[in-house]
Amino acid sequence: MTQDKNQDKRRKYSAPVVDGIGKSASRAMLRAVGFTDEDFKKPQIGIASTWSNLTPCNMHINQLAEESAAGADEAGGKSLIFNTITISDGIANGTEGMKYSLVSREVIADSIETVAGCEGFDGLVAIGGCDKNMPGCMMGLARLNRPSVFVYGGTIMPGENHTDIISVFEAVGAHARGDLDLIEVKQIEETAIPGPGSCGGMYTANTMASAIEAMGMSLPGSSAQNAVSETKAEDCRGAGAAVLNLLEKDIKPSDIMTRKAFENAITVVIALGGSTNAVLHLLAMASTVGVDLELEDFVEIGKRVPVLADLRPSGHYMMSELVAIGGIQPLMKMLLDRGLLHGDCLTVTGQTLAENLADVAPYPEGQDIIHAFDNPIKADSHLRILFGNLSPTGAVAKITGKEGTHFTGRARVFHSEEEAQERILDGTVVAGDVLVIRYEGPKGGPGMREMLSPTSAIMGKGLGSDVALITDGRFSGGSHGFVVGHITPEAAEGGPIALVEDGDTITIDAVSNRIELDVSDQELERRRQAWQAPPPRFTRGTLAKYSRTVSSASKGAVTDLP
């Protein structure tokens, strides 16, 4: 089977799998799944689908995968759809199962690399709809470094009375406080999730979708579309076709995911008031593609970028309402015109970011979701990278200013999320406490669980301004309040958070970016000498392997560092 030069250039990986007499058996297998003689001459495009009916975030992605496959086929490729996993944070939060959440990011990246590397796909479309499958998809695409486009599955619509999943979590705390009875909680539970799509605020899914679009790895507009819409279907078809254009031009993820592209992503995340998980995931994605990105970069970019979006969890509006006024493209145009984005970055359209934004119209007059630069929600970043004797290698806080910028309180120490949750709901936790939830880091948890249940209980109990929470775990994009996560080194590695005792004074300063334990160096050294590492919680299986290989959260909690 001979090919012309143009086809050979686009078929770098599939040709060794299907060309020539020696590959007759390979072709025989593919004929059984629908290949014809003509299909063997086409570039093969893998469509990585994260479909599953176990979560609303991903329940519709099988249909979106078929749209992307059609787009690739119509553009002259031959598509093959394959699945990777998803888990549901919303279902698993507050349980042992949540330890698998961040782990799933690595499994997804591994599985996409494994399938595409084995089968010889020339290009890829990856479709993600929930927190971990988005960075997981991106890490898989970056490892393979073949022409690729990421597609976001889209946002959910608001529930009854402008509710969403966070409304349900906070209703539990409100019930404990006595503000809601069981019938009222059940009414919220029954109506907050009306159908397919990712959680509706600027939580981690919408944050990461926006970051990936800002980075140039999604088609313009992909991050701000309703999950069930013709616009989203068109986005999927366009992505399939775009991969063929990228193949023609030999544009790979490493050409797009540059240092300046990551700076663009960070800028947009800050302007949107996005999730702390973006720090973890962007560090991981940068590590995977070989870009030098550190916690300090978030500090420097944060000094010049304001928070402009009044979006949940700390704001009022949902992603579907931002979709209705134009999504993030007008915001990106504002940032570009202000000199805050690198317009010369290449994108999956084959054009630069500035070229993509050239004809974008501004937001409609009178909207109040995206504020003007002279009236920001916050003048600088809400993502605060804190250092101090409690976190020598860095911690991540989300401080919008609404909860204040300084907190000093007495430590109340817990060795698990469940223990803390019980003490919040039963009234043990009171104003002035700094909850310390430790041994929940990447190695110690293992898996770095999100503390969404405790933070939601704190808000529901009306303690959002009176209690702080610090952890070597992490937070949901839906968490808000005075919270600090990703404390490194983590407790399981003997970090200072392991040495905190009940009653110690802790100070968190989100202006000077410090987190300090008011204990002398001599006393800390005495405690360090007495400390003993706890035995591993898992000795076999996925969590054990993860615990042995995972890096610090300050390095993105990746499992494939050299």
GROMACS .gro file of C-alpha atoms in nm, residues 149-333:
model
  185
  149VAL     CA    1  -0.727   1.944   2.061
  150PHE     CA    2  -0.899   1.940   2.398
  151VAL     CA    3  -1.278   1.978   2.417
  152TYR     CA    4  -1.466   2.074   2.732
  153GLY     CA    5  -1.791   1.887   2.792
  154GLY     CA    6  -1.967   2.207   2.900
  155THR     CA    7  -2.137   2.349   3.205
  156ILE     CA    8  -2.457   2.240   3.374
  157MET     CA    9  -2.762   2.468   3.397
  158PRO     CA   10  -2.862   2.616   3.736
  159GLY     CA   11  -3.093   2.423   3.961
  160GLU     CA   12  -3.417   2.550   4.106
  161ASN     CA   13  -3.380   2.881   4.294
  162HIS     CA   14  -3.031   2.933   4.146
  163THR     CA   15  -2.886   2.631   4.325
  164ASP     CA   16  -2.601   2.396   4.241
  165ILE     CA   17  -2.401   2.116   4.403
  166ILE     CA   18  -2.238   2.353   4.654
  167SER     CA   19  -2.586   2.459   4.766
  168VAL     CA   20  -2.644   2.099   4.871
  169PHE     CA   21  -2.317   2.070   5.064
  170GLU     CA   22  -2.385   2.399   5.244
  171ALA     CA   23  -2.744   2.294   5.320
  172VAL     CA   24  -2.601   2.016   5.538
  173GLY     CA   25  -2.422   2.275   5.749
  174ALA     CA   26  -2.729   2.496   5.757
  175HIS     CA   27  -2.930   2.201   5.887
  176ALA     CA   28  -2.675   2.143   6.164
  177ARG     CA   29  -2.711   2.509   6.256
  178GLY     CA   30  -3.088   2.476   6.268
  179ASP     CA   31  -3.164   2.701   5.970
  180LEU     CA   32  -3.303   2.426   5.744
  181ASP     CA   33  -3.516   2.125   5.830
  182LEU     CA   34  -3.477   1.785   5.663
  183ILE     CA   35  -3.756   1.852   5.414
  184GLU     CA   36  -3.590   2.176   5.299
  185VAL     CA   37  -3.254   2.002   5.259
  186LYS     CA   38  -3.420   1.728   5.054
  187GLN     CA   39  -3.588   1.986   4.830
  188ILE     CA   40  -3.249   2.138   4.752
  189GLU     CA   41  -3.101   1.791   4.700
  190GLU     CA   42  -3.377   1.699   4.453
  191THR     CA   43  -3.353   2.011   4.235
  192ALA     CA   44  -2.995   2.140   4.245
  193ILE     CA   45  -2.862   1.914   3.965
  194PRO     CA   46  -3.104   1.940   3.671
  195GLY     CA   47  -2.914   1.745   3.404
  196PRO     CA   48  -2.582   1.694   3.220
  197GLY     CA   49  -2.281   1.918   3.258
  198SER     CA   50  -2.004   2.015   3.496
  199CYS     CA   51  -2.066   2.191   3.827
  200GLY     CA   52  -2.207   2.534   3.758
  201GLY     CA   53  -1.982   2.787   3.933
  202MET     CA   54  -1.622   2.887   3.870
  203TYR     CA   55  -1.525   2.565   4.040
  204THR     CA   56  -1.242   2.341   3.923
  205ALA     CA   57  -1.402   2.210   3.603
  206ASN     CA   58  -1.494   2.552   3.464
  207THR     CA   59  -1.164   2.691   3.591
  208MET     CA   60  -0.958   2.428   3.410
  209ALA     CA   61  -1.166   2.456   3.093
  210SER     CA   62  -1.099   2.830   3.092
  211ALA     CA   63  -0.728   2.780   3.159
  212ILE     CA   64  -0.696   2.529   2.874
  213GLU     CA   65  -0.875   2.762   2.631
  214ALA     CA   66  -0.655   3.053   2.742
  215MET     CA   67  -0.352   2.830   2.686
  216GLY     CA   68  -0.463   2.776   2.327
  217MET     CA   69  -0.535   2.402   2.346
  218SER     CA   70  -0.912   2.435   2.290
  219LEU     CA   71  -1.099   2.608   2.012
  220PRO     CA   72  -1.214   2.962   2.099
  221GLY     CA   73  -1.530   2.948   2.309
  222SER     CA   74  -1.499   2.583   2.413
  223SER     CA   75  -1.478   2.661   2.785
  224ALA     CA   76  -1.798   2.863   2.802
  225GLN     CA   77  -2.075   2.658   2.643
  226ASN     CA   78  -2.369   2.478   2.794
  227ALA     CA   79  -2.324   2.101   2.798
  228VAL     CA   80  -2.647   2.040   2.609
  229SER     CA   81  -2.642   2.285   2.320
  230GLU     CA   82  -2.588   2.300   1.946
  231THR     CA   83  -2.292   2.529   2.017
  232LYS     CA   84  -2.119   2.250   2.209
  233ALA     CA   85  -2.191   1.999   1.931
  234GLU     CA   86  -2.038   2.241   1.678
  235ASP     CA   87  -1.735   2.283   1.903
  236CYS     CA   88  -1.683   1.905   1.901
  237ARG     CA   89  -1.715   1.876   1.525
  238GLY     CA   90  -1.477   2.170   1.484
  239ALA     CA   91  -1.222   2.006   1.712
  240GLY     CA   92  -1.219   1.690   1.504
  241ALA     CA   93  -1.157   1.894   1.189
  242ALA     CA   94  -0.896   2.113   1.362
  243VAL     CA   95  -0.674   1.813   1.430
  244LEU     CA   96  -0.640   1.753   1.056
  245ASN     CA   97  -0.528   2.114   1.012
  246LEU     CA   98  -0.277   2.072   1.293
  247LEU     CA   99  -0.146   1.754   1.128
  248GLU     CA  100  -0.104   1.941   0.800
  249LYS     CA  101   0.093   2.216   0.974
  250ASP     CA  102   0.270   1.977   1.214
  251ILE     CA  103   0.163   2.182   1.518
  252LYS     CA  104   0.201   1.982   1.836
  253PRO     CA  105   0.111   2.046   2.203
  254SER     CA  106   0.471   2.144   2.280
  255ASP     CA  107   0.439   2.422   2.021
  256ILE     CA  108   0.132   2.559   2.199
  257MET     CA  109   0.191   2.476   2.567
  258THR     CA  110   0.482   2.718   2.608
  259ARG     CA  111   0.590   2.918   2.911
  260LYS     CA  112   0.399   3.222   2.783
  261ALA     CA  113   0.087   3.008   2.725
  262PHE     CA  114   0.096   2.896   3.089
  263GLU     CA  115   0.126   3.259   3.196
  264ASN     CA  116  -0.185   3.333   2.989
  265ALA     CA  117  -0.367   3.047   3.161
  266ILE     CA  118  -0.273   3.173   3.507
  267THR     CA  119  -0.382   3.526   3.416
  268VAL     CA  120  -0.727   3.413   3.304
  269VAL     CA  121  -0.772   3.188   3.609
  270ILE     CA  122  -0.701   3.485   3.838
  271ALA     CA  123  -0.930   3.721   3.648
  272LEU     CA  124  -1.210   3.465   3.677
  273GLY     CA  125  -1.154   3.401   4.050
  274GLY     CA  126  -1.080   3.037   3.973
  275SER     CA  127  -1.008   2.731   4.184
  276THR     CA  128  -0.694   2.662   4.388
  277ASN     CA  129  -0.677   2.329   4.208
  278ALA     CA  130  -0.562   2.524   3.901
  279VAL     CA  131  -0.229   2.577   4.077
  280LEU     CA  132  -0.181   2.204   4.128
  281HIS     CA  133  -0.294   2.108   3.778
  282LEU     CA  134  -0.106   2.379   3.589
  283LEU     CA  135   0.214   2.284   3.772
  284ALA     CA  136   0.153   1.921   3.672
  285MET     CA  137   0.076   2.004   3.309
  286ALA     CA  138   0.384   2.226   3.285
  287SER     CA  139   0.600   1.953   3.435
  288THR     CA  140   0.467   1.703   3.182
  289VAL     CA  141   0.536   1.922   2.879
  290GLY     CA  142   0.876   2.032   3.010
  291VAL     CA  143   0.796   2.396   3.096
  292ASP     CA  144   0.960   2.542   3.406
  293LEU     CA  145   0.673   2.668   3.623
  294GLU     CA  146   0.689   2.728   3.998
  295LEU     CA  147   0.466   2.848   4.279
  296GLU     CA  148   0.646   3.184   4.275
  297ASP     CA  149   0.520   3.245   3.920
  298PHE     CA  150   0.165   3.258   4.052
  299VAL     CA  151   0.280   3.522   4.301
  300GLU     CA  152   0.441   3.743   4.037
  301ILE     CA  153   0.152   3.721   3.788
  302GLY     CA  154  -0.095   3.775   4.072
  303LYS     CA  155   0.058   4.113   4.155
  304ARG     CA  156  -0.059   4.262   3.825
  305VAL     CA  157  -0.384   4.075   3.753
  306PRO     CA  158  -0.712   4.166   3.928
  307VAL     CA  159  -1.013   3.944   3.998
  308LEU     CA  160  -1.287   4.070   3.766
  309ALA     CA  161  -1.553   3.795   3.766
  310ASP     CA  162  -1.839   3.786   4.016
  311LEU     CA  163  -1.876   3.409   3.996
  312ARG     CA  164  -1.946   3.138   4.251
  313PRO     CA  165  -1.833   3.017   4.498
  314SER     CA  166  -1.740   3.353   4.651
  315GLY     CA  167  -1.945   3.554   4.400
  316HIS     CA  168  -2.302   3.541   4.275
  317TYR     CA  169  -2.324   3.419   3.915
  318MET     CA  170  -2.290   3.079   3.749
  319MET     CA  171  -2.101   2.977   3.437
  320SER     CA  172  -2.422   2.943   3.234
  321GLU     CA  173  -2.486   3.313   3.298
  322LEU     CA  174  -2.136   3.401   3.177
  323VAL     CA  175  -2.205   3.186   2.870
  324ALA     CA  176  -2.513   3.398   2.798
  325ILE     CA  177  -2.308   3.720   2.774
  326GLY     CA  178  -2.025   3.582   2.563
  327GLY     CA  179  -1.812   3.351   2.778
  328ILE     CA  180  -1.446   3.422   2.843
  329GLN     CA  181  -1.347   3.549   2.498
  330PRO     CA  182  -1.444   3.914   2.569
  331LEU     CA  183  -1.259   3.891   2.902
  332MET     CA  184  -0.950   3.763   2.723
  333LYS     CA  185  -0.977   4.052   2.476
   0.00000   0.00000   0.00000
